[in-house]
PDB file of C-alpha atoms in Angstrom:
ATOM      1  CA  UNK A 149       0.000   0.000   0.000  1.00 59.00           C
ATOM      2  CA  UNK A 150       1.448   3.353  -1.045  1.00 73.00           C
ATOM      3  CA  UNK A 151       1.992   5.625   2.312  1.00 69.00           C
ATOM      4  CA  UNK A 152       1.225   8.575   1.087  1.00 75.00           C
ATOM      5  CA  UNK A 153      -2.520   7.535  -0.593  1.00 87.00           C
ATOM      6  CA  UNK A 154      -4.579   9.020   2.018  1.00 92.00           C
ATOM      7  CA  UNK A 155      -2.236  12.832   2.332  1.00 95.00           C
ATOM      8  CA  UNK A 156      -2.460  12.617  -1.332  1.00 95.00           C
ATOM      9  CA  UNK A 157      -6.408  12.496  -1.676  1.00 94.00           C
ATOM     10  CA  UNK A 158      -6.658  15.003   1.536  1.00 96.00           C
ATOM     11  CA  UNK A 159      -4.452  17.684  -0.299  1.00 97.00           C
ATOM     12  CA  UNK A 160      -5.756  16.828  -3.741  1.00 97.00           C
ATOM     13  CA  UNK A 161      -9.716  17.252  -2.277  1.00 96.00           C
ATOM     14  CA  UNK A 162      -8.739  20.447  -0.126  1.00 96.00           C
ATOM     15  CA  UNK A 163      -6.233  22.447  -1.843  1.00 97.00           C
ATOM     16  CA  UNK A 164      -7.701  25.202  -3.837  1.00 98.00           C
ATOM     17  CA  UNK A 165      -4.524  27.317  -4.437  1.00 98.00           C
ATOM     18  CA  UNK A 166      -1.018  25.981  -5.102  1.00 98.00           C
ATOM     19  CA  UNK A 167       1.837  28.111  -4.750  1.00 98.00           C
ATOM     20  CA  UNK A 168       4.548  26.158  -7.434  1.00 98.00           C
ATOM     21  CA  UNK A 169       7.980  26.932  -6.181  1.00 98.00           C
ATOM     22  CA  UNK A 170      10.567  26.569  -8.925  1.00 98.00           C
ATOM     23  CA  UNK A 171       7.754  27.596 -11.918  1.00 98.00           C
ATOM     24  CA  UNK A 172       9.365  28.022 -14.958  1.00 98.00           C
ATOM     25  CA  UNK A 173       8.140  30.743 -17.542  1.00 97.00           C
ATOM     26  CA  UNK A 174       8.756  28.467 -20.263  1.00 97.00           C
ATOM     27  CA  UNK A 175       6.214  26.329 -21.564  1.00 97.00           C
ATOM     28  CA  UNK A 176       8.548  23.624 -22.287  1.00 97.00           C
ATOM     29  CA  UNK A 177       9.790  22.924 -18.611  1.00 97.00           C
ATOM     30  CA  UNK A 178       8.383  20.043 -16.136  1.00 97.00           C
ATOM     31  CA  UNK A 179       7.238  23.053 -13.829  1.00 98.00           C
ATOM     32  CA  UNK A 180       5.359  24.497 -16.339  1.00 98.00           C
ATOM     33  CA  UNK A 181       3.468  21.407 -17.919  1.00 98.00           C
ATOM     34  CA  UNK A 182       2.431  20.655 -14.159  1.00 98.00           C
ATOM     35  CA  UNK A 183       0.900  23.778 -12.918  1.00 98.00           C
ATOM     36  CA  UNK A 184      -0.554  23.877 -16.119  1.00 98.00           C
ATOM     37  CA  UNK A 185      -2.486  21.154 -15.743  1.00 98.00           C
ATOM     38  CA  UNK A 186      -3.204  21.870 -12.452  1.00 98.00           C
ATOM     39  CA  UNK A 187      -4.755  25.296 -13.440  1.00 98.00           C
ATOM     40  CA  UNK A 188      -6.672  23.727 -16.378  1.00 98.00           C
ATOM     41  CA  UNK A 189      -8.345  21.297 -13.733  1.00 97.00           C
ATOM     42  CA  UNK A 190      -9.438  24.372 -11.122  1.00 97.00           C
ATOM     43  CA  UNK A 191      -6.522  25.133  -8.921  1.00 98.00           C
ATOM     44  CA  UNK A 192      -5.480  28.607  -8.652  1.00 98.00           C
ATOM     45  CA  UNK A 193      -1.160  28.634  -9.305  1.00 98.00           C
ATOM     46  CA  UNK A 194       0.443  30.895  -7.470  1.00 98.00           C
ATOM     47  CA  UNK A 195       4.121  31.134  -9.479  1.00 98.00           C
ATOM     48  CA  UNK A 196       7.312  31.421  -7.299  1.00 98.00           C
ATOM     49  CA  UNK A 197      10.540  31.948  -8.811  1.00 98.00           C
ATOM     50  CA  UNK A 198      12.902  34.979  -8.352  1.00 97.00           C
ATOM     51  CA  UNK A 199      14.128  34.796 -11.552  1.00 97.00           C
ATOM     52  CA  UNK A 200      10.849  35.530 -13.158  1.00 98.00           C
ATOM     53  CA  UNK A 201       9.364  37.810 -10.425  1.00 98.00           C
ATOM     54  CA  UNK A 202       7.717  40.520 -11.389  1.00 98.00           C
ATOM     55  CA  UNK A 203       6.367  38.635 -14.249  1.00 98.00           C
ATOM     56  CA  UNK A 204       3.063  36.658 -15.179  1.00 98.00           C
ATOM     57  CA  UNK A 205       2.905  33.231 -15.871  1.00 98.00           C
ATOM     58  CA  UNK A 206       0.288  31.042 -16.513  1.00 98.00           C
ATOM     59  CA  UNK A 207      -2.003  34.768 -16.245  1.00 98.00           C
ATOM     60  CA  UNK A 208      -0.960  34.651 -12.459  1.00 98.00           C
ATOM     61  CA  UNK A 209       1.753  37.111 -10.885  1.00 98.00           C
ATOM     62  CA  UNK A 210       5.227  35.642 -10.368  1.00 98.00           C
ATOM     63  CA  UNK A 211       6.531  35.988  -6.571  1.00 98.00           C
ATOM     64  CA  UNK A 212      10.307  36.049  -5.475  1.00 98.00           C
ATOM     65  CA  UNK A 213       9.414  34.072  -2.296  1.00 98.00           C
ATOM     66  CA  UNK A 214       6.802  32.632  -0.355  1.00 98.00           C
ATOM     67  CA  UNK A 215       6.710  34.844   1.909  1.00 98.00           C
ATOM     68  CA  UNK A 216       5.844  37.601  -0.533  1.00 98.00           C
ATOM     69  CA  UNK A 217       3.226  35.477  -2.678  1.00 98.00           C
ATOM     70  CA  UNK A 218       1.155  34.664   0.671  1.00 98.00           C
ATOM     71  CA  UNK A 219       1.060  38.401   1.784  1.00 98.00           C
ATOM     72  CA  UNK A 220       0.023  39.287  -1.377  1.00 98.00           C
ATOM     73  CA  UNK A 221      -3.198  36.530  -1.568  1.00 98.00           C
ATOM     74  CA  UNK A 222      -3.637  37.739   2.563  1.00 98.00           C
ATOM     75  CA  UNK A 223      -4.286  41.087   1.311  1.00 97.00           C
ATOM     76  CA  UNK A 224      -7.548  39.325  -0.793  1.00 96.00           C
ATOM     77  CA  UNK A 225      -8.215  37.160   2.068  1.00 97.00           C
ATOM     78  CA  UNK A 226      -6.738  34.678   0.420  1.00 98.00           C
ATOM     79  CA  UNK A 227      -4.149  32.024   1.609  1.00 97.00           C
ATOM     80  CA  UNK A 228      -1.824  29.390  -0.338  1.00 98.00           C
ATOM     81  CA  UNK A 229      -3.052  25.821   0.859  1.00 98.00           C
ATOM     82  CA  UNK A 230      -0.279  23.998  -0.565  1.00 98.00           C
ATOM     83  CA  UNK A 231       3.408  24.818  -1.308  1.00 98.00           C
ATOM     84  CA  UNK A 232       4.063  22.574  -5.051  1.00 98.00           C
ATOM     85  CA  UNK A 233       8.022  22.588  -5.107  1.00 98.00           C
ATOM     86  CA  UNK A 234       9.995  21.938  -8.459  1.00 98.00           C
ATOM     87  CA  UNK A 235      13.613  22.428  -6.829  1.00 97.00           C
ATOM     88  CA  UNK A 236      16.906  20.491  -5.876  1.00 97.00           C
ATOM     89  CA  UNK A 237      16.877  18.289  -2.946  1.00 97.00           C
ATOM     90  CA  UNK A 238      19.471  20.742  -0.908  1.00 97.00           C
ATOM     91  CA  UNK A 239      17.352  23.207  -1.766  1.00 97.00           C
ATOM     92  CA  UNK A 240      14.288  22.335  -0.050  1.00 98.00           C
ATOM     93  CA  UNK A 241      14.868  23.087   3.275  1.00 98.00           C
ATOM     94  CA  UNK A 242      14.446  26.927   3.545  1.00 98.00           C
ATOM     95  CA  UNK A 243      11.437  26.246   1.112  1.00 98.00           C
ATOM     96  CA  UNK A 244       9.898  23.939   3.978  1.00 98.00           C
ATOM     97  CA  UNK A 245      10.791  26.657   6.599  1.00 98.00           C
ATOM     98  CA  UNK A 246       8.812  28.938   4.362  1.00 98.00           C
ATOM     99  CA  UNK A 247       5.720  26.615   3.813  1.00 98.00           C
ATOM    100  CA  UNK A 248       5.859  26.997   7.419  1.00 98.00           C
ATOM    101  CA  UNK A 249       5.745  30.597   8.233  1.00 98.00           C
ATOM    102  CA  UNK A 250       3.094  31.242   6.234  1.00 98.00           C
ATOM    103  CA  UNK A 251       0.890  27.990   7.124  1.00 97.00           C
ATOM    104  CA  UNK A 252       0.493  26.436   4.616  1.00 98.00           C
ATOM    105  CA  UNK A 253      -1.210  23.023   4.605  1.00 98.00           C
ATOM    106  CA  UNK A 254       0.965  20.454   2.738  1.00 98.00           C
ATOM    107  CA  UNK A 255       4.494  20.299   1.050  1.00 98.00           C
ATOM    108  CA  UNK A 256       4.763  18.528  -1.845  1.00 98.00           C
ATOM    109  CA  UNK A 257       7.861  17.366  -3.527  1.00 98.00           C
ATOM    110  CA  UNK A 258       8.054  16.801  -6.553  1.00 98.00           C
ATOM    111  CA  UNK A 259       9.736  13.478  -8.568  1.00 96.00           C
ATOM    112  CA  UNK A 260      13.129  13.037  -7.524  1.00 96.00           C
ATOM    113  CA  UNK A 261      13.098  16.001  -4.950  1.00 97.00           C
ATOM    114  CA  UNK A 262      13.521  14.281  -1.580  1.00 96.00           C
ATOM    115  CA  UNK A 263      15.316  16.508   1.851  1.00 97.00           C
ATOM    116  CA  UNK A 264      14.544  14.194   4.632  1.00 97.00           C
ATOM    117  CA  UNK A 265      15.405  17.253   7.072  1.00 98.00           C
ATOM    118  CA  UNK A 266      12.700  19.904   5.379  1.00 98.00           C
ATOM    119  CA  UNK A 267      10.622  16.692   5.361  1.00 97.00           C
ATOM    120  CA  UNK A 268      10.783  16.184   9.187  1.00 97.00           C
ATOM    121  CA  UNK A 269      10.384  20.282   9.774  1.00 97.00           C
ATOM    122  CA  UNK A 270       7.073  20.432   8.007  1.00 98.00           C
ATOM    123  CA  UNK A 271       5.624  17.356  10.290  1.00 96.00           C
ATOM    124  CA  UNK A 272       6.442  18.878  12.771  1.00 98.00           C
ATOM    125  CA  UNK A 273       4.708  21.649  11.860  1.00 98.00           C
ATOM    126  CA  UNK A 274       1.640  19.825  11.341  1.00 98.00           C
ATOM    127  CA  UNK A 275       1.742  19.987   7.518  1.00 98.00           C
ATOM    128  CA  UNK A 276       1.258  17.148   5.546  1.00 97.00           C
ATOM    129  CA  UNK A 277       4.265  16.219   3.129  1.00 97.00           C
ATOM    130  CA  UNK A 278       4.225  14.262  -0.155  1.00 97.00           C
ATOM    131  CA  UNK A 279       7.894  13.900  -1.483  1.00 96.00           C
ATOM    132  CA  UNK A 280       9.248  11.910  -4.677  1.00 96.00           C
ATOM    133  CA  UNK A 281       5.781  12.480  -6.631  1.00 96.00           C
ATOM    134  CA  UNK A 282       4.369  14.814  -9.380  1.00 97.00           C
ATOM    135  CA  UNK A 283       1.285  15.966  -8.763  1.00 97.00           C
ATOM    136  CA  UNK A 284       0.377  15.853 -12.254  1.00 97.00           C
ATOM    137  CA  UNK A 285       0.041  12.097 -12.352  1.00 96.00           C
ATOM    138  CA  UNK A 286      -0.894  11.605  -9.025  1.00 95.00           C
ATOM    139  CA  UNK A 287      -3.851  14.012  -9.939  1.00 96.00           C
ATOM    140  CA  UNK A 288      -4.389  11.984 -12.785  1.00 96.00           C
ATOM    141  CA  UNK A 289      -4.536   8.366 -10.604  1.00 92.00           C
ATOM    142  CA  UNK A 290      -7.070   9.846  -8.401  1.00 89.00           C
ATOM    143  CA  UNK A 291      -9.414  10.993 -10.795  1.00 89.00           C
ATOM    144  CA  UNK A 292      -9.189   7.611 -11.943  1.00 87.00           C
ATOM    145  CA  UNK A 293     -10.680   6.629  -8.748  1.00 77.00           C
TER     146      UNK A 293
END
C-alpha cells in the first residue's frame, strides 16, 4: 500500500490554491506542464521563482518568495493551501521553513526532490508532506478513482 494515498487524496480534495515553487516561464519545462495542468483542472497557481518575479505566468503574478506570494493573496483574504516545489533536494529546506511561516497546509515534492530534514520540519509543523511524486500524475490516478 502506497503511504502517502490518504495525504495525497486530503491535499488533492482540499487544496484550492497551489503556490509552485521553482515555476518556470517556459512552456517547455516540467514546472510548467504541471501547474498547467493543475490550473486547467481548477486550482489557482500561485508562481514562485525569483528569476521571473515581477512577471506573469500562466495569467498569475510571479513571486520572489513565499513569503511575498502569501502576503500578497492575505491582502484578498486569500491564503496558499499547498506549497508545489519543483527544486533540488538541498534546496528544499528553507522552502519547507517557508511553507511553514506562512501555514500552509501540505508540502509537496516533486519526482526526484527528496530533503529528509525539510521533510521532518514540516511534520512537525503539522503539515502534511508528499515527497518523490508529481502531482500531475498523481492528480491523474485519483481521478481515476
Amino acid at each position: 500500500m502506497d503511504p502517502y494515498s490518504d495525504v495525497i487524496t486530503k491535499l488533492l480534495a482540499e487544496s484550492r490554491i497551489i503556490a509552485v515553487v521553482g515555476l518556470s516561464p517556459n512552456p517547455d519545462r516540467p514546472s510548467h506542464e504541471v501547474a498547467a495542468y493543475l490550473q486547467r483542472h481548477g486550482y489557482r497557481i500561485i508562481p514562485v521563482n525569483p528569476v521571473a518575479a515581477g512577471t506573469e505566468i500562466l495569467n498569475e503574478h510571479c513571486y520572489a518568495t513565499l513569503t511575498l506570494a502569501a502576503a500578497a493573496l492575505a491582502e484578498q483574504q486569500l491564503r496558499i493551501h499547498l506549497v508545489d516545489v519543483f527544486r533540488k533536494s538541498e534546496l528544499v529546506e528553507p522552502i519547507a521553513d517557508e511553507a511553514v511561516a506562512i501555514r500552509a497546509n501540505g508540502l509537496w515534492l516533486q519526482l526526484g526532490v527528496f530533503n529528509q530534514v525539510a521533510i521532518h520540519k514540516a511534520h512537525a509543523a503539522g503539515l502534511d508532506v508528499v515527497a518523490d511524486r508529481c502531482t500531475k500524475i498523481e492528480h491523474e490516478k485519483w481521478l481515476a478513482l
